[in-house]
Tab-separated table of C-alpha atoms in Angstrom:
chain	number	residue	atom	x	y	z
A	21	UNK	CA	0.000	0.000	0.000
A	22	UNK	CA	2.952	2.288	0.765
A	23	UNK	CA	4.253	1.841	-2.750
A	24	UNK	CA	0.995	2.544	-4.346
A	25	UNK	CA	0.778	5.938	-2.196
A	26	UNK	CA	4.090	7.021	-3.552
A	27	UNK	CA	3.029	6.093	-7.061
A	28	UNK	CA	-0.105	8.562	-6.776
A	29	UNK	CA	1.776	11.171	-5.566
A	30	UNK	CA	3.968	11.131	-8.137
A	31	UNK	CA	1.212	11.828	-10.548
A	32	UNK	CA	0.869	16.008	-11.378
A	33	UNK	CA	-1.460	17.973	-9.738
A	34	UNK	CA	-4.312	18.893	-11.534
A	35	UNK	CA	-3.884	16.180	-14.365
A	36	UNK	CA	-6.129	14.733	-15.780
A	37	UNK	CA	-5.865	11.694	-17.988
A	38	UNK	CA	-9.019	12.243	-20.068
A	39	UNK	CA	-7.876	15.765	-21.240
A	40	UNK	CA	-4.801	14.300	-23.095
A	41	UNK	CA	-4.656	14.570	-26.749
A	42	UNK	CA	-4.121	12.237	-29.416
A	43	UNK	CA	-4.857	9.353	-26.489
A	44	UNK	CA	-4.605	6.508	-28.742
A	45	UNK	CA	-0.920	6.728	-29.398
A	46	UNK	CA	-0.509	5.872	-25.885
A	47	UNK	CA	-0.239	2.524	-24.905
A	48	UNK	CA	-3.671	1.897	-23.337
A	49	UNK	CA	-2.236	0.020	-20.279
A	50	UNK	CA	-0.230	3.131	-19.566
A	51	UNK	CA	-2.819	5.159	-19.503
A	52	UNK	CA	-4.850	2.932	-17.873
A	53	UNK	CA	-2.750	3.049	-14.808
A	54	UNK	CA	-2.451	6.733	-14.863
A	55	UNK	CA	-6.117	7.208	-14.889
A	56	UNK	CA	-6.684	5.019	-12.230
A	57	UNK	CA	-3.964	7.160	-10.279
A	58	UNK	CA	-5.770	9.628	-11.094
A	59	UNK	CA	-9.174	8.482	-9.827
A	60	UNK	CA	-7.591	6.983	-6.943
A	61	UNK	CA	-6.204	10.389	-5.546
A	62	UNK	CA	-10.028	12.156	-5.686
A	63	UNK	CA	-11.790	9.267	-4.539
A	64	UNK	CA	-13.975	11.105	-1.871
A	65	UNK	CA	-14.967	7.753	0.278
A	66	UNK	CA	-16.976	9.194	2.617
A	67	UNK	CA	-19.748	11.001	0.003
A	68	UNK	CA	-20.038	7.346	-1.658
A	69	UNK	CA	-20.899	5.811	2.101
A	70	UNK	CA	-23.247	8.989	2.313
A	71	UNK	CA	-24.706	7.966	-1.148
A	72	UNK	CA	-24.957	3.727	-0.202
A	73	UNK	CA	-26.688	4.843	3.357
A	74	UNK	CA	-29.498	6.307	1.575
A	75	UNK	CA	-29.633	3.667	-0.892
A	76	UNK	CA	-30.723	1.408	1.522
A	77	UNK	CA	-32.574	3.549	3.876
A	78	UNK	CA	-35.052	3.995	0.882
A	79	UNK	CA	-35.938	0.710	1.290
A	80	UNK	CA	-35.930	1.251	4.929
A	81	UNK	CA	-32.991	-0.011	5.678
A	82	UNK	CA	-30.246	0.898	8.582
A	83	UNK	CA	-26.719	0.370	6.493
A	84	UNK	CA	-25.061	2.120	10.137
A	85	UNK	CA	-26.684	-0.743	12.078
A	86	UNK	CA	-26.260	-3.549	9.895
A	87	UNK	CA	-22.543	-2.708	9.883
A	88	UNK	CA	-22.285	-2.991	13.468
A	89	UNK	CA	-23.980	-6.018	13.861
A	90	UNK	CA	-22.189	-7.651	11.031
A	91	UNK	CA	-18.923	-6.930	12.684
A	92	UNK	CA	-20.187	-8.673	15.678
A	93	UNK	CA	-21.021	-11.413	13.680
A	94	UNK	CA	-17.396	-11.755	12.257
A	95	UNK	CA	-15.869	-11.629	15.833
A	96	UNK	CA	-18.188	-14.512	16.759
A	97	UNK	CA	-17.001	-16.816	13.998
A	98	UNK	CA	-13.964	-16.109	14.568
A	99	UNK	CA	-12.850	-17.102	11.051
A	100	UNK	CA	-9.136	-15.722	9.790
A	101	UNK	CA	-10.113	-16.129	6.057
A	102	UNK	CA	-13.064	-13.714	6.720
A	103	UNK	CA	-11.398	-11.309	8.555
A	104	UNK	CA	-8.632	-10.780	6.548
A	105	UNK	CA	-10.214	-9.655	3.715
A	106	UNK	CA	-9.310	-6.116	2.155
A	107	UNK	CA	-12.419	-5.942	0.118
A	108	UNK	CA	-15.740	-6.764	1.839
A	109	UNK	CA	-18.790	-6.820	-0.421
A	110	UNK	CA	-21.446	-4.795	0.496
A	111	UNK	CA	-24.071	-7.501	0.206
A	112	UNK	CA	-22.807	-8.823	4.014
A	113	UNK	CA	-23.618	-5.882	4.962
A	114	UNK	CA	-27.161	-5.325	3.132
A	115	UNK	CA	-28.293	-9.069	4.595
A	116	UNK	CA	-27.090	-7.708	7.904
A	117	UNK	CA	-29.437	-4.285	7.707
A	118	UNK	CA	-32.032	-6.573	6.358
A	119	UNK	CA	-31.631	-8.888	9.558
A	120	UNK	CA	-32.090	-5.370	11.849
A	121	UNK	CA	-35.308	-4.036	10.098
A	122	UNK	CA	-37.707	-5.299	12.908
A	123	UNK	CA	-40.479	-4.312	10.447
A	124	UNK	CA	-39.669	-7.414	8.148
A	125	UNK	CA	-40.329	-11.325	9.258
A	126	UNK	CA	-37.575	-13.466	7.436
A	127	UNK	CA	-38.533	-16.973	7.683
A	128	UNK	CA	-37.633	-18.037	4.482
A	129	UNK	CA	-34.345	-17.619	2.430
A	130	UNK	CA	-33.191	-18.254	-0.711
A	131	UNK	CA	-29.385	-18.270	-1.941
A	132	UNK	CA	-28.614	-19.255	-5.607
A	133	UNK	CA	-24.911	-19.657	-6.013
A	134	UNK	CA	-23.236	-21.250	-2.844
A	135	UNK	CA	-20.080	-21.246	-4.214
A	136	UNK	CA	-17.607	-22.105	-0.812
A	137	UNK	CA	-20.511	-21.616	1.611
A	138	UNK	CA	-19.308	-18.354	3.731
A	139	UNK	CA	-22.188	-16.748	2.636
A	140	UNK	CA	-25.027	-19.271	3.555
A	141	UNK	CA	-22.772	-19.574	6.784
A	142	UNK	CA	-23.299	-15.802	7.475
A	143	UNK	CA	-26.655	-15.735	6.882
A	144	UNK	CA	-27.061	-18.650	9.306
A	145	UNK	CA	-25.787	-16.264	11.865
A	146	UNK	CA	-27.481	-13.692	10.778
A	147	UNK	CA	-30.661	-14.949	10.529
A	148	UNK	CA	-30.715	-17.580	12.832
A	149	UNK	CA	-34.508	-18.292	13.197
A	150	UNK	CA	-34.646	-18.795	9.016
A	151	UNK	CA	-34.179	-21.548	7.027
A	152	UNK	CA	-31.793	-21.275	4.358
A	153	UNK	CA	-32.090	-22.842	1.004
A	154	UNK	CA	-28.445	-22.754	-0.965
A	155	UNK	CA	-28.036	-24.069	-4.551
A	156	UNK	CA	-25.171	-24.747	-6.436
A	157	UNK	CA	-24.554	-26.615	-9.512
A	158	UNK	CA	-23.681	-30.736	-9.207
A	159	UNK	CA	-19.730	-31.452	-9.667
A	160	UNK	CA	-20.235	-33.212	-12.459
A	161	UNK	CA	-21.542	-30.291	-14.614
A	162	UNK	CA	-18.570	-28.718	-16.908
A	163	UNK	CA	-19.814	-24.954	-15.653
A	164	UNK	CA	-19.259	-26.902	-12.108
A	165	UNK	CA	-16.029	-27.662	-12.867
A	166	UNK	CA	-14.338	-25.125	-15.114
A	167	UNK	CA	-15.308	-22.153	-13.438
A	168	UNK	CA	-13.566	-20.265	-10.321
A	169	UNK	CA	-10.010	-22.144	-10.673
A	170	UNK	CA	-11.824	-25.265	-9.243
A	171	UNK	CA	-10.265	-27.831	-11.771
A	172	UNK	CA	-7.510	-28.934	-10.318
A	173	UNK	CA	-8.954	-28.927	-6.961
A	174	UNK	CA	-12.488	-29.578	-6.932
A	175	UNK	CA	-12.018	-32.827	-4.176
A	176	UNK	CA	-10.709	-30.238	-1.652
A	177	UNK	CA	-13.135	-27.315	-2.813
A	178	UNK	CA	-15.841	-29.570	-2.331
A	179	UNK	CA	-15.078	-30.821	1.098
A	180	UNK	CA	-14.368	-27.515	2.388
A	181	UNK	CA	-17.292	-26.132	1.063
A	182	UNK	CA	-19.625	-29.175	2.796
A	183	UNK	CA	-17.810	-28.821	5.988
A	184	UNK	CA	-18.234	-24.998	6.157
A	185	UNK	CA	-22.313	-25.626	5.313
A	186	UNK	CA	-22.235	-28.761	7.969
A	187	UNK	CA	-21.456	-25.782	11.057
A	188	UNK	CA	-25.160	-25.178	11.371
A	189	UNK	CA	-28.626	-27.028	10.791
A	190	UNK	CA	-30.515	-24.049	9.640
A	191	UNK	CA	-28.750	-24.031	6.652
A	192	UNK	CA	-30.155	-26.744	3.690
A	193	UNK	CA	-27.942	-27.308	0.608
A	194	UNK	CA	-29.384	-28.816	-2.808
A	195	UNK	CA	-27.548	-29.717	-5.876
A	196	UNK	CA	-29.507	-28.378	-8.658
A	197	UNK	CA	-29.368	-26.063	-11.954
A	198	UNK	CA	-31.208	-22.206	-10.953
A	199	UNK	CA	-33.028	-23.407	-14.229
A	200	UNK	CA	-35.240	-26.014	-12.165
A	201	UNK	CA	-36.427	-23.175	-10.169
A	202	UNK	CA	-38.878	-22.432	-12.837
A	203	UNK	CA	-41.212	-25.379	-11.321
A	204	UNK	CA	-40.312	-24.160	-7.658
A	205	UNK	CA	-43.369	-23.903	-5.399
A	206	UNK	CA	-41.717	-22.691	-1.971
A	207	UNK	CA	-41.777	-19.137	-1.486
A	208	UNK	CA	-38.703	-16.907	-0.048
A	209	UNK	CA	-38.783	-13.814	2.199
A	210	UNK	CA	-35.036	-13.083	0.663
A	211	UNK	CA	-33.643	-14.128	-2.428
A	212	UNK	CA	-30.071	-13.865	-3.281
A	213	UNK	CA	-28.991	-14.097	-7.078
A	214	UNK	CA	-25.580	-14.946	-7.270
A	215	UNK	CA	-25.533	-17.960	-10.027
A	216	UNK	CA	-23.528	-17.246	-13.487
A	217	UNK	CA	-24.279	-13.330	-14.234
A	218	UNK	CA	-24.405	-13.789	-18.095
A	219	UNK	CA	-27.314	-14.292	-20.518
A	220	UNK	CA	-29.372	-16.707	-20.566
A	221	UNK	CA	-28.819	-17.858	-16.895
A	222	UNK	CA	-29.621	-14.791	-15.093
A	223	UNK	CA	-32.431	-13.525	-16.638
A	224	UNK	CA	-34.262	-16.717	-15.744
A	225	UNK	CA	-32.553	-16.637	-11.948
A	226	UNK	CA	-34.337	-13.309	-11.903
A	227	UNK	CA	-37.592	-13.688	-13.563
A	228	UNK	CA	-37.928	-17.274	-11.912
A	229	UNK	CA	-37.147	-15.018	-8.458
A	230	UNK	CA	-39.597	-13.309	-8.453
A	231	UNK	CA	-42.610	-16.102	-9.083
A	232	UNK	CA	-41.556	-17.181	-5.520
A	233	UNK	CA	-40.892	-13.907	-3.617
A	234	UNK	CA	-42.657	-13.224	-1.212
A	235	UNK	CA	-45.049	-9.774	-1.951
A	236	UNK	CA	-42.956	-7.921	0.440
A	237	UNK	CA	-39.810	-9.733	-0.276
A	238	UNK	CA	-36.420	-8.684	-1.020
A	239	UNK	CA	-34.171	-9.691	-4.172
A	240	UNK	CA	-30.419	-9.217	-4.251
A	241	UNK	CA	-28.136	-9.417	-7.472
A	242	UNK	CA	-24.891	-9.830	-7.157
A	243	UNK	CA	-21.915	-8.153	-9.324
A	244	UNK	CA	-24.246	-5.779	-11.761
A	245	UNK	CA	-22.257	-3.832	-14.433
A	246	UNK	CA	-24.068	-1.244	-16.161
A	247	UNK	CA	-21.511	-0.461	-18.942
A	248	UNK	CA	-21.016	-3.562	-21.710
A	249	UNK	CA	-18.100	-1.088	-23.637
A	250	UNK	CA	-15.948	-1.363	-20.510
A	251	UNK	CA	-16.097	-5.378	-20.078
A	252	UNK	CA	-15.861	-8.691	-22.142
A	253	UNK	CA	-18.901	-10.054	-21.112
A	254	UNK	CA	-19.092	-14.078	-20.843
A	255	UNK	CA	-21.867	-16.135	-19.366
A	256	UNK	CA	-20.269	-16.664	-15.781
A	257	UNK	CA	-18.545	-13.750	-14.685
A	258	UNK	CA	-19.229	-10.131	-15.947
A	259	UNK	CA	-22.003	-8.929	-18.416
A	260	UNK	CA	-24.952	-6.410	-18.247
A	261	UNK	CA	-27.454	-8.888	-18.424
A	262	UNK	CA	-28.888	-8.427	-15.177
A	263	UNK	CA	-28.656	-4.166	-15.398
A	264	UNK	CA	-30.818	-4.960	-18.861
A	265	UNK	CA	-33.234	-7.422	-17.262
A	266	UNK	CA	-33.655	-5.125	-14.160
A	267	UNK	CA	-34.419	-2.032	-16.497
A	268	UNK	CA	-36.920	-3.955	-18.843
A	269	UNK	CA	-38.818	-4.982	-15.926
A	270	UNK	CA	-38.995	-2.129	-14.253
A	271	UNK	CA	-40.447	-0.158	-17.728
A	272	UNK	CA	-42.516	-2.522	-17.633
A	273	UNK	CA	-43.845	-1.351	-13.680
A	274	UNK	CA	-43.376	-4.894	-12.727
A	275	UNK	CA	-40.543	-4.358	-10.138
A	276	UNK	CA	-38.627	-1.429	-8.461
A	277	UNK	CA	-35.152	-1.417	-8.252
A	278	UNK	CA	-32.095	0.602	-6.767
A	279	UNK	CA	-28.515	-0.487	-7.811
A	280	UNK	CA	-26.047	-0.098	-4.611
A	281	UNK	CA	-22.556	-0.206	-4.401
A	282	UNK	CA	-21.100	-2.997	-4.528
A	283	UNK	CA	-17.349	-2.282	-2.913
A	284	UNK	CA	-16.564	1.276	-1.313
A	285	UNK	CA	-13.117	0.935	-0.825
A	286	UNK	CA	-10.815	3.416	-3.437
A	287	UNK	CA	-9.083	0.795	-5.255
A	288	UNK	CA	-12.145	-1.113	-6.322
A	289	UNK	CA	-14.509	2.173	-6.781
A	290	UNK	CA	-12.636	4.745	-8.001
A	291	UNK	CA	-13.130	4.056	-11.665
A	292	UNK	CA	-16.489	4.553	-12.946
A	293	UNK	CA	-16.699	2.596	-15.742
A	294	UNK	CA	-15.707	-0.450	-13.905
A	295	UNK	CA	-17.757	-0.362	-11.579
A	296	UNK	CA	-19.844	-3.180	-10.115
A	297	UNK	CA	-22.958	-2.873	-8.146
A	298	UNK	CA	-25.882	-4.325	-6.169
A	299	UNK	CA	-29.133	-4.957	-7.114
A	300	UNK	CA	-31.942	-4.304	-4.841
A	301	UNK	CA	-35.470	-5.593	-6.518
A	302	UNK	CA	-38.410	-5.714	-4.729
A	303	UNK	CA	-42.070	-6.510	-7.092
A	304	UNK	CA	-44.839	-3.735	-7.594
């Protein structure tokens, strides 16, 4: 970190990548890294926390609260991979304001994506009177296998994943394609959409979401980019197919929506057009 603070510093004050001329006759990785320099040095922090705190409190949320009690929550599980992260997602922190909003009853929860099983493990915590529905893909499917550097060690993936999910008995994990939800009959007080974030997969995760919300329910989307020109957009990782979903619906006055943050810290914010964000979709 020291080394990147002398490397900002060194940039001029008062420049300004964009106002360069001729731009394309410099190499675009070196001007990529002066623009995020750039960036990095105005990042204003605290007016994007100001910003994400009344994101949520328009759906009457406390982000101030939910922090606190998340960080509780950490301490309790006491768990070195959690707490050394640099970047936490905002989403922990969302699930933890929803978990504080005494005016909502969250008996039923919905996570599609378990990927290692932290997050159905914090949710357990959080919500420890719900039960908690997490799907993921079977091991032998190639999307299963290929995806997220799990290859060449899917055995051990897989066994640390079950053991995490094992720590509590609120928690109830199915092997099964997001597609299948389309004949789903349960219903969910909270869904959370974190599955492959391409076309077609996520458009059905989200339409089939909200046939078993809940009225008053809450959907989350995970990793939401709004601006296709700025990524190479696959099935799995990064597209705008959820941002285009989310809009068509919402013409359409079926749903409201709110995109959050979905990191605050400089580094991962402080270029626009990369970006990623947080759905919040509730149904008119």
């Amino acid at each position: 970190m020291k080394n990147l603070i002398k490397r900002v510093e060194s940039v001029p004050e008062g420049f300004d990548p964009s106002n360069l001329t001729r731009p394309h006759k410099i190499p675009s990785k070196l001007y990529n890294q002066f623009n995020f320099y750039f960036k990095l040095r105005k990042y204003n922090q605290s007016l994007f926390e100001k910003d994400q705190n009344d994101i949520l409190n328009s759906f009457g949320l406390n982000r101030v609260k939910g922090i606190e009690k998340l960080n509780q929550i950490i301490e309790k599980l006491n768990i070195p991979l959690i707490k050394k992260r640099k970047m936490r997602s905002e989403h922990e922190i969302i699930f933890s304001s929803i978990s504080e909003d005494k005016n909502r009853t969250i008996n039923n929860i919905l996570e599609i994506g378990t990927f290692d099983g932290f997050n159905a493990l914090l949710m357990s915590y959080l919500f420890p009177n719900s039960s908690i529905d997490t799907i993921d893909l079977s091991e032998e499917e190639k999307d299963f296998k290929y995806f997220y550097n799990r290859k060449h060690n899917i055995n051990k993936f897989i066994k640390d994943r079950d053991d995490i999910l094992s720590n509590n008995k609120n928690i109830n994990f199915y092997r099964m394609n997001s597609l299948r939800l389309l004949n789903h009959k349960k219903k969910y007080d909270l869904i959370w959409i974190d599955g492959a974030h391409g076309y077609p997969v996520v458009c059905a995760d989200i339409i089939n979401s909200l046939h078993i919300i809940q009225d008053n329910g809450l959907i989350i989307c995970d990793d939401i980019y709004i601006n296709n020109d700025q990524i190479k957009s696959d099935k799995m990782y990064s597209s705008i197919a959820s941002f285009e979903t989310l809009t068509e619906l919402k013409k359409e006055n079926l749903i409201n929506f709110k995109l959050a943050y979905k990191r605050l810290d400089p580094e991962a914010n402080c270029i626009e057009n990369k970006r990623k964000y947080l759905g919040i979709v509730n149904k008119i």
